[in-house]
PDB file of C-alpha atoms in Angstrom:
ATOM      1  CA  MET X   1      -2.309  -0.393  12.544  1.00 56.00           C
ATOM      2  CA  CYS X   2      -0.088   0.177   9.539  1.00 60.00           C
ATOM      3  CA  GLY X   3      -0.492   2.932   6.986  1.00 50.00           C
ATOM      4  CA  ARG X   4      -0.434   0.308   4.248  1.00 47.00           C
ATOM      5  CA  CYS X   5       2.804  -0.391   6.074  1.00 52.00           C
ATOM      6  CA  GLU X   6       4.453   2.595   4.386  1.00 47.00           C
ATOM      7  CA  ARG X   7       5.550   5.138   6.992  1.00 44.00           C
ATOM      8  CA  ARG X   8       8.488   7.080   8.273  1.00 40.00           C
ATOM      9  CA  GLU X   9       9.839   6.366  11.736  1.00 42.00           C
ATOM     10  CA  VAL X  10       8.107   9.116  13.648  1.00 43.00           C
ATOM     11  CA  SER X  11       6.425   9.362  17.010  1.00 43.00           C
ATOM     12  CA  ARG X  12       2.873   8.215  16.451  1.00 48.00           C
ATOM     13  CA  ARG X  13       1.632  10.542  19.154  1.00 41.00           C
ATOM     14  CA  GLY X  14       3.606  13.226  17.376  1.00 46.00           C
ATOM     15  CA  PHE X  15       1.297  12.640  14.429  1.00 44.00           C
ATOM     16  CA  CYS X  16      -1.606  13.896  16.521  1.00 45.00           C
ATOM     17  CA  ARG X  17       0.229  17.101  17.277  1.00 42.00           C
ATOM     18  CA  ALA X  18       1.165  17.536  13.630  1.00 45.00           C
ATOM     19  CA  ALA X  19      -2.431  16.926  12.576  1.00 46.00           C
ATOM     20  CA  LEU X  20      -3.543  19.974  14.508  1.00 39.00           C
ATOM     21  CA  GLY X  21      -2.027  22.182  11.841  1.00 43.00           C
ATOM     22  CA  SER X  22      -4.316  20.862   9.120  1.00 43.00           C
ATOM     23  CA  THR X  23      -7.415  22.890   9.953  1.00 35.00           C
ATOM     24  CA  VAL X  24      -7.850  25.960   7.711  1.00 34.00           C
ATOM     25  CA  GLY X  25     -10.411  28.668   7.077  1.00 38.00           C
ATOM     26  CA  LEU X  26     -10.952  29.528  10.755  1.00 32.00           C
ATOM     27  CA  SER X  27      -9.393  31.942  13.175  1.00 34.00           C
ATOM     28  CA  ILE X  28      -6.225  30.620  14.783  1.00 33.00           C
ATOM     29  CA  ALA X  29      -7.876  30.172  18.186  1.00 37.00           C
ATOM     30  CA  THR X  30     -10.989  28.502  16.809  1.00 35.00           C
ATOM     31  CA  ALA X  31      -9.020  26.237  14.508  1.00 40.00           C
ATOM     32  CA  SER X  32      -6.722  25.128  17.315  1.00 43.00           C
ATOM     33  CA  HIS X  33      -9.648  24.331  19.598  1.00 46.00           C
ATOM     34  CA  ALA X  34     -11.548  22.398  16.926  1.00 46.00           C
ATOM     35  CA  ALA X  35      -8.499  20.455  15.803  1.00 52.00           C
ATOM     36  CA  ASP X  36      -7.550  19.550  19.363  1.00 59.00           C
ATOM     37  CA  ARG X  37     -11.068  18.301  20.124  1.00 69.00           C
ATOM     38  CA  ASP X  38     -11.182  16.204  16.953  1.00 78.00           C
ATOM     39  CA  ALA X  39      -7.551  15.080  16.833  1.00 92.00           C
ATOM     40  CA  PRO X  40      -7.151  11.317  16.310  1.00 96.00           C
ATOM     41  CA  VAL X  41      -5.983   9.323  19.318  1.00 96.00           C
ATOM     42  CA  GLU X  42      -3.880   6.164  19.567  1.00 96.00           C
ATOM     43  CA  PRO X  43      -5.157   4.028  22.468  1.00 97.00           C
ATOM     44  CA  ARG X  44      -2.552   2.547  24.775  1.00 97.00           C
ATOM     45  CA  LEU X  45      -3.426  -0.904  26.109  1.00 98.00           C
ATOM     46  CA  ARG X  46      -1.617  -3.141  28.584  1.00 97.00           C
ATOM     47  CA  LEU X  47      -2.317  -6.381  30.379  1.00 97.00           C
ATOM     48  CA  ALA X  48      -3.923  -5.887  33.763  1.00 96.00           C
ATOM     49  CA  ASP X  49      -2.156  -7.081  36.915  1.00 88.00           C
ATOM     50  CA  ALA X  50       1.000  -8.236  35.147  1.00 87.00           C
ATOM     51  CA  PRO X  51       2.949 -10.353  37.655  1.00 84.00           C
ATOM     52  CA  ALA X  52       6.116  -8.935  39.133  1.00 79.00           C
ATOM     53  CA  ASP X  53       7.972 -12.248  39.224  1.00 85.00           C
ATOM     54  CA  LYS X  54       7.780 -13.067  35.509  1.00 91.00           C
ATOM     55  CA  ARG X  55       7.277 -11.392  32.127  1.00 95.00           C
ATOM     56  CA  VAL X  56       3.891 -11.862  30.511  1.00 97.00           C
ATOM     57  CA  ILE X  57       3.415 -10.284  27.087  1.00 97.00           C
ATOM     58  CA  ALA X  58       0.548 -10.256  24.587  1.00 98.00           C
ATOM     59  CA  LEU X  59       1.618 -10.616  20.963  1.00 98.00           C
ATOM     60  CA  THR X  60      -0.696  -9.096  18.382  1.00 98.00           C
ATOM     61  CA  PHE X  61      -0.243  -9.001  14.615  1.00 98.00           C
ATOM     62  CA  ASP X  62      -2.040  -6.921  12.015  1.00 98.00           C
ATOM     63  CA  CYS X  63      -2.956  -8.389   8.638  1.00 98.00           C
ATOM     64  CA  CYS X  64      -3.475  -5.201   6.665  1.00 97.00           C
ATOM     65  CA  PRO X  65      -3.858  -5.462   2.881  1.00 95.00           C
ATOM     66  CA  GLY X  66      -0.822  -7.335   1.632  1.00 95.00           C
ATOM     67  CA  ALA X  67       0.559 -10.868   1.650  1.00 98.00           C
ATOM     68  CA  PHE X  68       1.385 -13.442   4.355  1.00 98.00           C
ATOM     69  CA  ASP X  69       4.673 -13.552   6.230  1.00 98.00           C
ATOM     70  CA  THR X  70       5.360 -17.252   6.642  1.00 98.00           C
ATOM     71  CA  ARG X  71       8.676 -16.457   8.369  1.00 98.00           C
ATOM     72  CA  ILE X  72       6.749 -15.265  11.407  1.00 98.00           C
ATOM     73  CA  ALA X  73       3.861 -17.713  11.175  1.00 98.00           C
ATOM     74  CA  THR X  74       6.200 -20.707  10.975  1.00 97.00           C
ATOM     75  CA  VAL X  75       7.893 -19.758  14.236  1.00 98.00           C
ATOM     76  CA  LEU X  76       4.600 -19.097  15.992  1.00 98.00           C
ATOM     77  CA  VAL X  77       3.324 -22.537  15.006  1.00 98.00           C
ATOM     78  CA  SER X  78       6.504 -24.537  15.529  1.00 97.00           C
ATOM     79  CA  GLU X  79       7.164 -22.967  18.935  1.00 97.00           C
ATOM     80  CA  HIS X  80       3.498 -23.019  20.002  1.00 98.00           C
ATOM     81  CA  ILE X  81       3.409 -19.272  20.639  1.00 98.00           C
ATOM     82  CA  PRO X  82      -0.126 -17.870  21.021  1.00 98.00           C
ATOM     83  CA  ALA X  83      -1.030 -14.568  19.391  1.00 98.00           C
ATOM     84  CA  THR X  84      -3.979 -12.348  18.540  1.00 98.00           C
ATOM     85  CA  ILE X  85      -4.308 -11.735  14.797  1.00 98.00           C
ATOM     86  CA  PHE X  86      -6.212  -8.688  13.540  1.00 98.00           C
ATOM     87  CA  VAL X  87      -7.322  -9.365   9.966  1.00 98.00           C
ATOM     88  CA  THR X  88      -8.997  -7.291   7.285  1.00 98.00           C
ATOM     89  CA  TRP X  89     -11.451  -8.746   4.808  1.00 98.00           C
ATOM     90  CA  LEU X  90      -9.093  -7.651   2.037  1.00 98.00           C
ATOM     91  CA  TRP X  91      -6.279  -9.679   3.533  1.00 98.00           C
ATOM     92  CA  MET X  92      -8.472 -12.756   3.989  1.00 98.00           C
ATOM     93  CA  ARG X  93      -9.671 -12.543   0.388  1.00 98.00           C
ATOM     94  CA  ARG X  94      -6.135 -12.255  -0.979  1.00 98.00           C
ATOM     95  CA  ASN X  95      -4.499 -14.848   1.277  1.00 98.00           C
ATOM     96  CA  PRO X  96      -6.694 -17.945   1.573  1.00 98.00           C
ATOM     97  CA  GLU X  97      -3.711 -20.205   2.288  1.00 97.00           C
ATOM     98  CA  GLY X  98      -2.481 -17.921   5.036  1.00 98.00           C
ATOM     99  CA  LEU X  99      -5.942 -17.755   6.548  1.00 98.00           C
ATOM    100  CA  ALA X 100      -6.216 -21.543   6.385  1.00 98.00           C
ATOM    101  CA  LEU X 101      -2.957 -21.900   8.309  1.00 98.00           C
ATOM    102  CA  LEU X 102      -4.202 -19.576  11.046  1.00 98.00           C
ATOM    103  CA  LEU X 103      -7.550 -21.355  11.257  1.00 98.00           C
ATOM    104  CA  ALA X 104      -5.804 -24.723  11.502  1.00 98.00           C
ATOM    105  CA  HIS X 105      -4.398 -23.659  14.877  1.00 98.00           C
ATOM    106  CA  PRO X 106      -7.282 -22.317  16.987  1.00 97.00           C
ATOM    107  CA  GLU X 107      -5.337 -23.249  20.117  1.00 97.00           C
ATOM    108  CA  LEU X 108      -2.746 -20.619  19.165  1.00 98.00           C
ATOM    109  CA  PHE X 109      -4.476 -17.876  17.213  1.00 98.00           C
ATOM    110  CA  SER X 110      -7.385 -15.630  18.071  1.00 98.00           C
ATOM    111  CA  ILE X 111      -8.759 -13.986  14.903  1.00 98.00           C
ATOM    112  CA  GLN X 112      -9.991 -10.454  15.531  1.00 98.00           C
ATOM    113  CA  ASN X 113     -11.348  -7.513  13.534  1.00 98.00           C
ATOM    114  CA  HIS X 114      -9.120  -5.069  11.627  1.00 98.00           C
ATOM    115  CA  GLY X 115     -11.967  -3.861   9.421  1.00 98.00           C
ATOM    116  CA  GLU X 116     -13.215  -4.626   5.935  1.00 98.00           C
ATOM    117  CA  LEU X 117     -11.166  -2.314   3.701  1.00 98.00           C
ATOM    118  CA  HIS X 118      -8.522  -1.006   6.141  1.00 98.00           C
ATOM    119  CA  ILE X 119     -10.171   2.406   6.568  1.00 98.00           C
ATOM    120  CA  PRO X 120      -9.253   4.405   9.696  1.00 98.00           C
ATOM    121  CA  PRO X 121     -12.269   5.150  11.971  1.00 98.00           C
ATOM    122  CA  VAL X 122     -11.559   8.864  11.894  1.00 97.00           C
ATOM    123  CA  LEU X 123     -13.963  11.708  11.132  1.00 97.00           C
ATOM    124  CA  GLY X 124     -13.300  14.599   8.800  1.00 95.00           C
ATOM    125  CA  ASP X 125     -11.432  15.098   5.544  1.00 93.00           C
ATOM    126  CA  ARG X 126      -7.867  13.939   6.068  1.00 93.00           C
ATOM    127  CA  THR X 127      -5.407  11.128   5.547  1.00 95.00           C
ATOM    128  CA  ILE X 128      -3.336   9.247   8.123  1.00 94.00           C
ATOM    129  CA  PHE X 129      -0.052   7.810   6.878  1.00 92.00           C
ATOM    130  CA  GLY X 130      -1.381   8.237   3.354  1.00 93.00           C
ATOM    131  CA  ILE X 131      -4.689   6.438   3.944  1.00 95.00           C
ATOM    132  CA  ARG X 132      -7.970   8.308   3.431  1.00 96.00           C
ATOM    133  CA  VAL X 133     -10.020   8.154   6.635  1.00 96.00           C
ATOM    134  CA  ALA X 134     -13.658   7.088   6.866  1.00 96.00           C
ATOM    135  CA  GLY X 135     -14.899  10.651   7.260  1.00 96.00           C
ATOM    136  CA  ASP X 136     -18.274   9.884   8.843  1.00 97.00           C
ATOM    137  CA  LEU X 137     -19.883   7.496  11.315  1.00 97.00           C
ATOM    138  CA  PRO X 138     -21.887   5.430   8.767  1.00 98.00           C
ATOM    139  CA  THR X 139     -18.683   4.600   6.902  1.00 98.00           C
ATOM    140  CA  ILE X 140     -16.966   3.661  10.164  1.00 98.00           C
ATOM    141  CA  THR X 141     -19.885   1.446  11.146  1.00 98.00           C
ATOM    142  CA  ARG X 142     -19.881  -0.288   7.762  1.00 98.00           C
ATOM    143  CA  GLU X 143     -16.121  -0.837   7.900  1.00 98.00           C
ATOM    144  CA  ILE X 144     -16.329  -2.503  11.308  1.00 98.00           C
ATOM    145  CA  GLU X 145     -19.521  -4.499  10.783  1.00 98.00           C
ATOM    146  CA  ASN X 146     -18.433  -5.865   7.411  1.00 98.00           C
ATOM    147  CA  GLY X 147     -15.060  -6.814   8.835  1.00 98.00           C
ATOM    148  CA  ALA X 148     -16.748  -8.671  11.676  1.00 98.00           C
ATOM    149  CA  GLN X 149     -19.107 -10.458   9.293  1.00 98.00           C
ATOM    150  CA  ALA X 150     -16.175 -11.623   7.172  1.00 98.00           C
ATOM    151  CA  ILE X 151     -14.580 -13.138  10.264  1.00 98.00           C
ATOM    152  CA  ARG X 152     -17.830 -14.818  11.310  1.00 98.00           C
ATOM    153  CA  THR X 153     -18.108 -16.324   7.853  1.00 97.00           C
ATOM    154  CA  ALA X 154     -14.528 -17.586   7.919  1.00 97.00           C
ATOM    155  CA  THR X 155     -14.349 -18.790  11.509  1.00 96.00           C
ATOM    156  CA  GLY X 156     -17.894 -19.291  12.755  1.00 96.00           C
ATOM    157  CA  ALA X 157     -17.101 -17.011  15.708  1.00 96.00           C
ATOM    158  CA  THR X 158     -17.854 -13.364  16.388  1.00 97.00           C
ATOM    159  CA  PRO X 159     -14.761 -11.233  17.030  1.00 98.00           C
ATOM    160  CA  ARG X 160     -14.688  -9.326  20.287  1.00 98.00           C
ATOM    161  CA  TRP X 161     -11.788  -6.974  19.562  1.00 98.00           C
ATOM    162  CA  TYR X 162     -11.466  -4.267  16.911  1.00 98.00           C
ATOM    163  CA  ARG X 163      -8.252  -2.495  15.950  1.00 98.00           C
ATOM    164  CA  ALA X 164      -8.339   0.504  13.654  1.00 98.00           C
ATOM    165  CA  ALA X 165      -6.420   0.739  10.429  1.00 97.00           C
ATOM    166  CA  THR X 166      -3.368   2.886  11.345  1.00 96.00           C
ATOM    167  CA  GLY X 167      -4.257   2.428  15.033  1.00 96.00           C
ATOM    168  CA  PHE X 168      -5.905   5.879  15.261  1.00 97.00           C
ATOM    169  CA  TYR X 169      -9.502   6.781  16.172  1.00 97.00           C
ATOM    170  CA  THR X 170     -11.552   9.954  16.509  1.00 97.00           C
ATOM    171  CA  PRO X 171     -12.349  10.158  20.247  1.00 96.00           C
ATOM    172  CA  SER X 172     -16.065  10.757  19.731  1.00 95.00           C
ATOM    173  CA  VAL X 173     -16.534   7.493  17.801  1.00 97.00           C
ATOM    174  CA  LEU X 174     -15.006   5.267  20.490  1.00 97.00           C
ATOM    175  CA  PRO X 175     -18.286   4.938  22.456  1.00 96.00           C
ATOM    176  CA  ASP X 176     -20.063   3.970  19.222  1.00 97.00           C
ATOM    177  CA  ILE X 177     -17.507   1.251  18.519  1.00 98.00           C
ATOM    178  CA  GLU X 178     -17.817  -0.082  22.045  1.00 97.00           C
ATOM    179  CA  ALA X 179     -21.628   0.021  21.765  1.00 98.00           C
ATOM    180  CA  MET X 180     -21.265  -2.305  18.775  1.00 97.00           C
ATOM    181  CA  GLY X 181     -19.774  -4.845  21.172  1.00 97.00           C
ATOM    182  CA  PHE X 182     -16.069  -4.367  20.499  1.00 98.00           C
ATOM    183  CA  ALA X 183     -13.165  -3.770  22.813  1.00 98.00           C
ATOM    184  CA  ILE X 184     -10.609  -1.303  21.469  1.00 98.00           C
ATOM    185  CA  GLY X 185      -7.471  -3.149  20.372  1.00 98.00           C
ATOM    186  CA  GLY X 186      -4.798  -0.755  21.508  1.00 98.00           C
ATOM    187  CA  TYR X 187      -1.194  -1.636  22.257  1.00 98.00           C
ATOM    188  CA  SER X 188       1.730  -0.401  24.317  1.00 98.00           C
ATOM    189  CA  LEU X 189       4.659  -1.293  22.045  1.00 98.00           C
ATOM    190  CA  SER X 190       4.889  -1.045  18.253  1.00 97.00           C
ATOM    191  CA  ALA X 191       7.626  -3.516  17.353  1.00 98.00           C
ATOM    192  CA  ASP X 192       8.086  -2.657  13.692  1.00 97.00           C
ATOM    193  CA  LEU X 193       6.467   0.775  13.184  1.00 95.00           C
ATOM    194  CA  GLY X 194       4.307  -0.422  10.327  1.00 94.00           C
ATOM    195  CA  ALA X 195       6.866  -2.949   9.053  1.00 95.00           C
ATOM    196  CA  SER X 196       9.230  -0.033   8.349  1.00 95.00           C
ATOM    197  CA  LEU X 197      12.173  -0.793  10.650  1.00 97.00           C
ATOM    198  CA  PRO X 198      15.281  -2.864   9.928  1.00 98.00           C
ATOM    199  CA  ALA X 199      15.447  -6.299  11.504  1.00 98.00           C
ATOM    200  CA  SER X 200      17.927  -5.325  14.204  1.00 98.00           C
ATOM    201  CA  ARG X 201      15.723  -2.493  15.455  1.00 98.00           C
ATOM    202  CA  VAL X 202      12.616  -4.663  15.555  1.00 98.00           C
ATOM    203  CA  ALA X 203      14.401  -7.442  17.435  1.00 98.00           C
ATOM    204  CA  ALA X 204      15.793  -4.985  19.980  1.00 98.00           C
ATOM    205  CA  ARG X 205      12.417  -3.338  20.586  1.00 98.00           C
ATOM    206  CA  MET X 206      10.765  -6.703  21.178  1.00 98.00           C
ATOM    207  CA  ALA X 207      13.575  -7.982  23.396  1.00 97.00           C
ATOM    208  CA  ASN X 208      13.166  -4.930  25.638  1.00 96.00           C
ATOM    209  CA  ALA X 209       9.404  -5.398  26.111  1.00 97.00           C
ATOM    210  CA  ARG X 210       8.208  -5.125  29.692  1.00 95.00           C
ATOM    211  CA  SER X 211       5.845  -7.454  31.469  1.00 96.00           C
ATOM    212  CA  GLY X 212       2.273  -6.445  30.624  1.00 97.00           C
ATOM    213  CA  ASP X 213       3.117  -5.014  27.215  1.00 97.00           C
ATOM    214  CA  VAL X 214       0.775  -5.540  24.284  1.00 98.00           C
ATOM    215  CA  ILE X 215       3.041  -5.741  21.253  1.00 98.00           C
ATOM    216  CA  VAL X 216       1.876  -5.021  17.713  1.00 98.00           C
ATOM    217  CA  ALA X 217       3.751  -6.138  14.602  1.00 98.00           C
ATOM    218  CA  HIS X 218       2.752  -7.031  11.056  1.00 98.00           C
ATOM    219  CA  LEU X 219       2.056 -10.360   9.414  1.00 98.00           C
ATOM    220  CA  ASN X 220       1.442  -9.041   5.910  1.00 98.00           C
ATOM    221  CA  GLN X 221       4.859  -7.916   4.649  1.00 97.00           C
ATOM    222  CA  PRO X 222       6.933 -11.019   3.821  1.00 98.00           C
ATOM    223  CA  THR X 223       9.488  -9.161   1.693  1.00 97.00           C
ATOM    224  CA  ARG X 224      10.520  -6.605   4.297  1.00 97.00           C
ATOM    225  CA  PRO X 225      13.426  -6.959   6.733  1.00 98.00           C
ATOM    226  CA  SER X 226      11.184  -6.153   9.699  1.00 98.00           C
ATOM    227  CA  GLY X 227       9.643  -9.631   9.542  1.00 98.00           C
ATOM    228  CA  GLN X 228      13.007 -11.256  10.207  1.00 98.00           C
ATOM    229  CA  GLY X 229      13.370  -8.877  13.128  1.00 98.00           C
ATOM    230  CA  VAL X 230      10.104 -10.164  14.542  1.00 98.00           C
ATOM    231  CA  VAL X 231      11.422 -13.715  14.274  1.00 98.00           C
ATOM    232  CA  GLU X 232      14.602 -12.726  16.109  1.00 98.00           C
ATOM    233  CA  GLY X 233      12.577 -10.863  18.707  1.00 98.00           C
ATOM    234  CA  LEU X 234      10.400 -13.902  19.322  1.00 98.00           C
ATOM    235  CA  ARG X 235      13.494 -16.035  19.817  1.00 97.00           C
ATOM    236  CA  ALA X 236      14.926 -13.550  22.302  1.00 97.00           C
ATOM    237  CA  LEU X 237      11.708 -13.399  24.307  1.00 98.00           C
ATOM    238  CA  GLN X 238      11.512 -17.172  24.377  1.00 97.00           C
ATOM    239  CA  HIS X 239      15.100 -17.398  25.553  1.00 96.00           C
ATOM    240  CA  ASP X 240      14.227 -15.042  28.409  1.00 96.00           C
ATOM    241  CA  GLY X 241      11.342 -17.260  29.501  1.00 96.00           C
ATOM    242  CA  VAL X 242       8.544 -14.867  28.575  1.00 97.00           C
ATOM    243  CA  THR X 243       4.969 -16.134  28.845  1.00 97.00           C
ATOM    244  CA  PHE X 244       2.817 -15.202  25.850  1.00 98.00           C
ATOM    245  CA  ALA X 245      -0.887 -14.418  26.138  1.00 96.00           C
ATOM    246  CA  ARG X 246      -3.857 -13.771  23.847  1.00 98.00           C
ATOM    247  CA  LEU X 247      -6.112 -10.789  24.354  1.00 97.00           C
ATOM    248  CA  ASP X 248      -9.209 -12.977  24.522  1.00 96.00           C
ATOM    249  CA  GLN X 249      -7.754 -14.991  27.407  1.00 95.00           C
ATOM    250  CA  VAL X 250      -6.467 -12.299  29.764  1.00 95.00           C
ATOM    251  CA  ALA X 251      -7.652  -9.139  31.486  1.00 96.00           C
ATOM    252  CA  THR X 252      -6.477  -5.831  30.070  1.00 97.00           C
ATOM    253  CA  THR X 253      -6.385  -2.279  31.321  1.00 96.00           C
ATOM    254  CA  LYS X 254      -8.844   0.283  30.081  1.00 94.00           C
ATOM    255  CA  PRO X 255      -7.420   2.006  26.991  1.00 94.00           C
ATOM    256  CA  ALA X 256      -5.530   5.184  27.821  1.00 93.00           C
ATOM    257  CA  TYR X 257      -5.523   8.127  25.450  1.00 85.00           C
ATOM    258  CA  GLY X 258      -3.090  10.553  27.029  1.00 66.00           C
TER     259      GLY X 258
END
């Protein structure tokens, strides 16, 4: 989900509108139509049938290229909080001790696919949050398949969920990803906006999560204040009696793209 976790605090859906201005060399009408049709989308995902009498929330964490935030992992383990962890091959290669900790707790953590090299599954010649996109379908396919194979090698299990680097997808490639056997790992609440927010903002965003939310935060930035905010947010949710769920153990809505 993160743009190498280096981004300004902007509306992510606003990015799609801004991206429409990048098409050149066409008439204004044609360019607008083409850009709108090809504009990256950010799928919104929630838990299905969230109960009205209690708060149920799915925690998800992205392990983009980077390190391992033991501040967050320690709380998840010590408090027995389940979570879905989207890992890249790059992160697994660079953080064997972090991976080993996650694998030591299969009752808590579901390891899912964030790609091989953290390349957004977006067509065309562009960048998203500073990251060069895949550009074509073969590159997207390779990114996803190699990421899945790395997880199979590490865990012995085939991941069911795939989340794009940066969280954005070209609409026309979504059926291809699903045909590969993956559910689209969207979310409804970005807790840390790519590990860019101060701790107080992250904690407040998490504390205000609604029942049925799928929260995304980052587990790969141990030196940033946002990680402490995640810890504080977890404590607040626990204090409020929230029930935590993993994506592989609950029903979810169909991703929404509006």
